[in-house]
XYZ file of C-alpha atoms in Angstrom:
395
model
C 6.410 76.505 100.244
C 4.665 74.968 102.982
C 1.347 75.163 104.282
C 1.845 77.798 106.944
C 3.945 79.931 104.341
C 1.243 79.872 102.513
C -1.183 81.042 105.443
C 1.361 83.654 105.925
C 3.008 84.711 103.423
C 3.291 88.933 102.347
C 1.010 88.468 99.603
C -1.944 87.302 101.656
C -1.331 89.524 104.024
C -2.022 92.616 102.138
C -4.867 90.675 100.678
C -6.655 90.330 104.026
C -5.618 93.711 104.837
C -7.862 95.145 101.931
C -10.293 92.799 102.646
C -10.582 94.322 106.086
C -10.667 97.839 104.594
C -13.582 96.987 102.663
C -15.630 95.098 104.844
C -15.092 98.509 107.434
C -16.607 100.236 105.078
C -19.390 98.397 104.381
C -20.064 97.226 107.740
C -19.317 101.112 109.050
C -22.209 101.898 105.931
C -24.897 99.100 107.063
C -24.487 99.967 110.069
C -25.441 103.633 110.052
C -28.818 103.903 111.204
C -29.168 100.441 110.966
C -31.356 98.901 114.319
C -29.290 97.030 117.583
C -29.157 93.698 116.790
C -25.822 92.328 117.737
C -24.872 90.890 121.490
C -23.558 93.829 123.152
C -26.617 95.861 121.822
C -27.784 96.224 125.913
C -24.569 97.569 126.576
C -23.336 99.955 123.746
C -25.411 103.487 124.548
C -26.840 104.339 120.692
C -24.926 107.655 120.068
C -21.766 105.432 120.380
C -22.531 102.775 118.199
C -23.973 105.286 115.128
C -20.567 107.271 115.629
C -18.653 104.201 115.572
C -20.162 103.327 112.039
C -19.373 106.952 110.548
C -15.858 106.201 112.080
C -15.160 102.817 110.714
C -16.052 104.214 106.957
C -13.493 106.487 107.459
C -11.221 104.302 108.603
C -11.839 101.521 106.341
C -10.598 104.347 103.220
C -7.287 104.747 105.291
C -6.886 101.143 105.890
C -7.610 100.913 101.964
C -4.819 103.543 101.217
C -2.771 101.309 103.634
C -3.034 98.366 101.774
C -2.528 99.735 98.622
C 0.621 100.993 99.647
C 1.721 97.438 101.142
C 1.444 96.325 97.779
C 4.802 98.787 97.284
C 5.803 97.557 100.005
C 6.042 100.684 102.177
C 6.888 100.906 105.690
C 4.574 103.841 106.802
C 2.188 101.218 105.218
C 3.225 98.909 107.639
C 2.480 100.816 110.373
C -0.590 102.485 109.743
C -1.966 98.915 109.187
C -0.722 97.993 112.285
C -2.436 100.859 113.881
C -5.369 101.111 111.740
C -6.056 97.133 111.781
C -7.235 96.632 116.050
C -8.925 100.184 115.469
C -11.354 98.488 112.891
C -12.057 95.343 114.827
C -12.450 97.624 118.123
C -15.313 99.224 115.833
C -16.278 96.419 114.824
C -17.269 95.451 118.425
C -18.519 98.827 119.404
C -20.850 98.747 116.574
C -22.656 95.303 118.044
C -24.363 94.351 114.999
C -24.250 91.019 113.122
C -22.422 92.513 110.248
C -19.578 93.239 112.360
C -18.335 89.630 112.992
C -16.529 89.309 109.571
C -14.944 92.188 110.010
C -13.390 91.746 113.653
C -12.254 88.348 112.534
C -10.636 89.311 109.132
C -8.964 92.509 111.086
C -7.369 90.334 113.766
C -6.161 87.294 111.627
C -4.428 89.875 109.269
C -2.504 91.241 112.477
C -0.097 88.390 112.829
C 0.928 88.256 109.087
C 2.033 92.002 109.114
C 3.928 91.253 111.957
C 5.981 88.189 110.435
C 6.232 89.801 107.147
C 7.634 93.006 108.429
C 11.106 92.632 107.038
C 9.442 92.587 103.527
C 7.777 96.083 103.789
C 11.275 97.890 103.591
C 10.563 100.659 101.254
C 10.612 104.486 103.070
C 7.563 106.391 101.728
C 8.611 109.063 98.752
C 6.910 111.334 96.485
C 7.929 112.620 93.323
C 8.647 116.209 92.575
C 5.050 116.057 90.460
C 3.232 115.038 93.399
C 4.870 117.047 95.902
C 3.731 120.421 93.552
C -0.108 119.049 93.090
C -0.178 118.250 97.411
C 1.071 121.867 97.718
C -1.366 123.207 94.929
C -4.573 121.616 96.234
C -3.374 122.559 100.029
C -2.517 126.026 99.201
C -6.194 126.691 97.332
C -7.753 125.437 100.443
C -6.057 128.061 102.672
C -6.631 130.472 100.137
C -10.424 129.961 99.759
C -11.266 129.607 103.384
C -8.575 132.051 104.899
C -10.422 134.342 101.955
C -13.910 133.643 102.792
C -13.924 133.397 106.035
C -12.248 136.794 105.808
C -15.096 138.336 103.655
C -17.551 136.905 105.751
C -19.633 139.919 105.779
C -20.069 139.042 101.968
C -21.159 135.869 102.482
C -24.354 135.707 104.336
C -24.175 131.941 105.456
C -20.971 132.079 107.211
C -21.036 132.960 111.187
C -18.656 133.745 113.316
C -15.302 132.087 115.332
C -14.734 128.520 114.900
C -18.226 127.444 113.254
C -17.066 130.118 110.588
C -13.945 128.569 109.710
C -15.797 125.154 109.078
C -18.490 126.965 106.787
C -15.732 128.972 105.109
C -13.847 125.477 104.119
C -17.233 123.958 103.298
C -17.834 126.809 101.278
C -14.613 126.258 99.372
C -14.255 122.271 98.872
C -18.025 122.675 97.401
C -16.786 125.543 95.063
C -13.751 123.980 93.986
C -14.582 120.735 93.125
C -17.692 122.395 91.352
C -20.184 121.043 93.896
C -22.081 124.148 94.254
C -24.920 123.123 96.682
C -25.251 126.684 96.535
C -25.909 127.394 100.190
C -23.086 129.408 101.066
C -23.440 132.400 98.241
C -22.045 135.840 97.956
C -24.636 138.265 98.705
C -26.476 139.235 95.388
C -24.900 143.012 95.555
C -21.132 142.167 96.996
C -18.834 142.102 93.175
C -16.265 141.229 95.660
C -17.690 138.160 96.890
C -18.181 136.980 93.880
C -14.775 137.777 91.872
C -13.409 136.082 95.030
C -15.286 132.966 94.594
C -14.842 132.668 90.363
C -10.735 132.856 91.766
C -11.735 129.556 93.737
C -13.867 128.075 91.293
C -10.234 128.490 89.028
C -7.802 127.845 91.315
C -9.617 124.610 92.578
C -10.294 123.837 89.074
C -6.940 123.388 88.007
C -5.480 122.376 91.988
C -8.274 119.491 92.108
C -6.798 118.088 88.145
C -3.274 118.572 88.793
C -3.598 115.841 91.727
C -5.616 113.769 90.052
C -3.285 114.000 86.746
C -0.584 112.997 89.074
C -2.339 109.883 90.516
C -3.802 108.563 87.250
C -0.461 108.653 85.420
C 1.054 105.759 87.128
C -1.967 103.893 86.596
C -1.622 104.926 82.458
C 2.032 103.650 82.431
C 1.562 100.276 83.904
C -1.306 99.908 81.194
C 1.349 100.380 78.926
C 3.912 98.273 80.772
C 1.265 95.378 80.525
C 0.954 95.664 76.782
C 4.154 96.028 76.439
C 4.908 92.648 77.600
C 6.912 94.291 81.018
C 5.634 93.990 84.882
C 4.735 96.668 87.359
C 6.907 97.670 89.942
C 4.034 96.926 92.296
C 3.447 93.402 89.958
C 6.970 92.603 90.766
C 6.990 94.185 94.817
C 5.419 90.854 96.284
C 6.100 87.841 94.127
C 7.266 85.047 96.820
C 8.230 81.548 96.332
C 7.854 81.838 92.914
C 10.081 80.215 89.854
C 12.055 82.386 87.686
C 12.253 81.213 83.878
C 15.307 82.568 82.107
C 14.719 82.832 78.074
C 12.754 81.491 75.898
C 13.033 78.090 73.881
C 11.131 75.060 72.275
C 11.610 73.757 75.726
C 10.266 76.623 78.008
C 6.160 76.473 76.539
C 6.077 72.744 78.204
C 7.915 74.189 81.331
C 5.514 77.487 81.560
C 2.254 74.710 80.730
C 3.313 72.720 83.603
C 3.928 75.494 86.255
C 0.585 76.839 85.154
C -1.025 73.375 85.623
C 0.924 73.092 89.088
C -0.319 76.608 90.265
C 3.431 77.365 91.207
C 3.595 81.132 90.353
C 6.318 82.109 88.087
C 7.882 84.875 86.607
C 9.542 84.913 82.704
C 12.206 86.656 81.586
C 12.744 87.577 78.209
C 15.039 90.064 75.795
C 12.487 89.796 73.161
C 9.463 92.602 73.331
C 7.220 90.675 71.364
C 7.436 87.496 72.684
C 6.848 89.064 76.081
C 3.670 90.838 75.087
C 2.343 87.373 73.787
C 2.769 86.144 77.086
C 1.658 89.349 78.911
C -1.832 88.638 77.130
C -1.755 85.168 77.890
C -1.731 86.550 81.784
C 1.854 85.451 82.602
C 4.578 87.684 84.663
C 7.188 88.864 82.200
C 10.328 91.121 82.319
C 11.559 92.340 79.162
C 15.250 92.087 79.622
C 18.508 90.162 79.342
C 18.145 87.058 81.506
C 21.833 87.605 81.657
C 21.741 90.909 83.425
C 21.632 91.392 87.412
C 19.307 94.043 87.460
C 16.097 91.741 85.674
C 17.008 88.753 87.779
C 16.716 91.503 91.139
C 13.636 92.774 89.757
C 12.575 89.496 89.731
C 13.019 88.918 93.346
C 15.478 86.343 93.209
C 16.317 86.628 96.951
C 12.447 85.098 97.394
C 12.126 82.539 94.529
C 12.397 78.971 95.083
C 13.998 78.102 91.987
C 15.172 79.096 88.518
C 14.498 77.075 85.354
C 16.869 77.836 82.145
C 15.724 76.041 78.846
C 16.714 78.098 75.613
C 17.996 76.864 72.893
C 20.975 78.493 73.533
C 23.856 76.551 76.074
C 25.643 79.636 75.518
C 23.230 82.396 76.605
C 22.021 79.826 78.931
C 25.297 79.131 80.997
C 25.569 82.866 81.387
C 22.876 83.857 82.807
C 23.214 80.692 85.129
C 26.173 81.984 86.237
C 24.591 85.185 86.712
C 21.975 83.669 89.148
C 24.764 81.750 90.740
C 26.181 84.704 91.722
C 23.368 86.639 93.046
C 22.249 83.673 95.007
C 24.549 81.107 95.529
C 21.878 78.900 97.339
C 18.788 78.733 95.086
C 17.987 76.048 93.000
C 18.998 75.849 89.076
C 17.969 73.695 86.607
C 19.246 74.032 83.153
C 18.154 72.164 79.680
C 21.324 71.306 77.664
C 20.645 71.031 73.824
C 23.764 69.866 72.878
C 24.992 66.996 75.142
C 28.410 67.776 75.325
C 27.440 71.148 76.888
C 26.071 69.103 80.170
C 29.556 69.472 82.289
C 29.760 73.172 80.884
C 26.051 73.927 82.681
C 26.968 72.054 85.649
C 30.206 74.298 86.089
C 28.712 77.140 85.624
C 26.766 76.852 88.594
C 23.361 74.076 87.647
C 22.543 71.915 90.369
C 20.853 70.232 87.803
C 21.368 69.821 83.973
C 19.217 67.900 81.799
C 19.640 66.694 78.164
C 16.364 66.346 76.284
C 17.946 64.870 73.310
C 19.678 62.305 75.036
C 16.896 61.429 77.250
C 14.704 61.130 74.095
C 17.126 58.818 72.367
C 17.697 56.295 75.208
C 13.627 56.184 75.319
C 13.600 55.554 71.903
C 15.998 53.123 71.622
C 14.699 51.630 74.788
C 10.750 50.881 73.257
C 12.131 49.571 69.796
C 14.013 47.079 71.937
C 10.524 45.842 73.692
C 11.557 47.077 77.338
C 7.887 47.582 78.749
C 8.655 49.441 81.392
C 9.965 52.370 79.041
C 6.333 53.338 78.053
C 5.338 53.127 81.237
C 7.908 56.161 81.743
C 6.800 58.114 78.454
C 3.121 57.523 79.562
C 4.138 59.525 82.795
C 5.875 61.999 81.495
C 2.793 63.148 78.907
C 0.247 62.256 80.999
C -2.979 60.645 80.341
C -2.875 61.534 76.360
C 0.035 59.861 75.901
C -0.664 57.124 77.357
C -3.829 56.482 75.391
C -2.132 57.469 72.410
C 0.671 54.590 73.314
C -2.358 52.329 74.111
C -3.289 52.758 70.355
């Protein structure tokens, strides 16, 4: 991957996309109240520059929901950010303060990356049946309570009249049912109905308000157990980009997975065994528990966006299938296979390796090589383990 790949790519992207949502929000914050101190201070009346903070906090949370749904890979995502994205550096500028600059530069480099990583955000929005029921729960309590109180007005003191009414009466029941209770919108001390009707919304919101918020936690609880379970996120998986793809596991692929680590080349393992993959879950690698010979791991896996997959088991077998497996998905990435047996090299190779390498064999002729006094063959091993071997040959 190149260098503007990497100053473009999806996954920084969303990354400066939530770091523009933040800094919104705490520019929008410092900036409340906060005195004129930025250029355009002479020319930005007060009144628009306080209501510009209060707006960018809100926007900053959308723009925060935004990029949490790029990392899905959403396209509503993709277009609220694009939307929401010159709205926060437009606030930025309205607000005129110091704080702001950080935030109008973040907002307009992320622009560009959205825009040539469109094709990745692919995914319609859709909610499950769960979440569609808690949405219509929690939105049907909060007609309820302020159709309800607004209509029993005359038992509630607090609440006027027309519009301002309405706003008290849904005040009145977002403080009740999320158990707020400023308490300064009350039932008058004598109205029973008053107050039966606000217990009902004390209930109702009760049980609306952890119904969504069971809904919203439980994904977060199964990719907890995904991770100890040795198995990646869907939203782990969504963005993973130039990335190697390791098929199995050998005596071969720990050196392999040491030396992408070492590299910084970001890879993703795929094993059938469940406790080898939670061993390398906790070491903080990307596995998928699955056959390296199936499609459906190797799709998972992104193999349309990885630069290169690395087979190394010690089993040609198992290890020419799923080769020919990733042949077929992608006939023009990059495969390189470890042969244990040498006369399995041609066998590799036809099943679709660009690139098939004998350890054994390279290990003998080394061998053989040094106890015949060629110099230049420890030269080669000193390479190939680094500094430590070279000091150890040195000895």
């Amino acid at each position: 991957m190149g260098l503007l790949g990497r100053w473009t790519g999806a996954r920084l992207t969303v990354t400066l996309t939530g770091v523009s949502a933040v800094l919104s929000i705490a520019t929008g914050i410092a900036n409340i109240g906060a005195g004129r101190t930025g250029p355009l201070s002479p020319y930005v009346p007060e009144a628009v520059q306080q209501t510009a903070g209060f707006t960018g906090t809100m926007t900053g949370f959308l723009l925060l929901l935004s990029a949490y749904a790029l990392r899905r890979r959403r396209r509503g995502a993709l277009y609220s950010a694009l939307l929401l994205l010159p709205l926060t550096a437009i606030q930025g500028v309205i607000q005129s303060s110091l704080y702001s600059y950080p935030l109008v530069v973040v907002s307009v480099v992320a622009l560009p990356g959205l825009l040539l990583n469109r094709k990745r955000f692919d995914r319609k929005f859709s909610l499950s049946t769960s979440q569609l029921a808690a949405g219509l729960i929690l939105a049907s309590v909060q007609v309820y309570g302020t159709v309800g109180a607004y209509a029993l007005r005359d038992e509630f003191p607090a609440i006027r009249e027309g519009s301002a009414g309405l706003v008290d009466a849904f005040y009145y029941t977002i403080v009740t049912a999320s158990t707020v209770g400023y308490g300064d919108v009350t039932p008058g001390p004598t109205s029973t109905q008053g107050k039966l009707f606000g217990l009902s919304v004390v209930v109702l919101g009760v049980v609306s308000f952890t119904v969504a918020l069971g809904t919203l936690l439980a994904p977060l609880l199964e990719a907890r157990f995904q991770r100890a379970l040795g198995r990646m996120t869907e939203t782990q998986l969504d963005l993973l980009e130039d990335h190697v793809i390791v098929l199995g596991y050998g005596d071969l692929t720990e050196p392999i997975l040491n030396e992408l680590t070492d590299v910084g080349v970001p890879f993703v393992v795929i094993v059938p065994d469940q406790a080898r993959a939670a061993e390398l879950s906790d070491r903080g690698m990307n596995v998928i528990t699955a056959d390296p010979s199936d499609e459906d791991p190797l799709r998972r896996a992104q193999l349309a966006d990885a630069t290169a997959v690395v087979t190394a088991t010690n089993n040609d077998a198992e290890d020419a299938l799923a080769v020919l497996t990733a042949r077929q998905l992608r006939p023009d990435v990059r495969i390189v296979a470890a042969a244990t047996d040498r006369e399995n090299v041609k066998k590799l190779k036809r099943a679709g390796a660009d690139t098939v390498i004998s350890p054994a064999a390279i290990g003998g002729h080394l061998l053989v090589e040094s106890a015949l006094g060629r110099a230049d063959t420890e030269d080669v091993a000193g390479k190939i383990l680094g500094d430590e071997g070279t000091e150890d040959g040195e000895r």
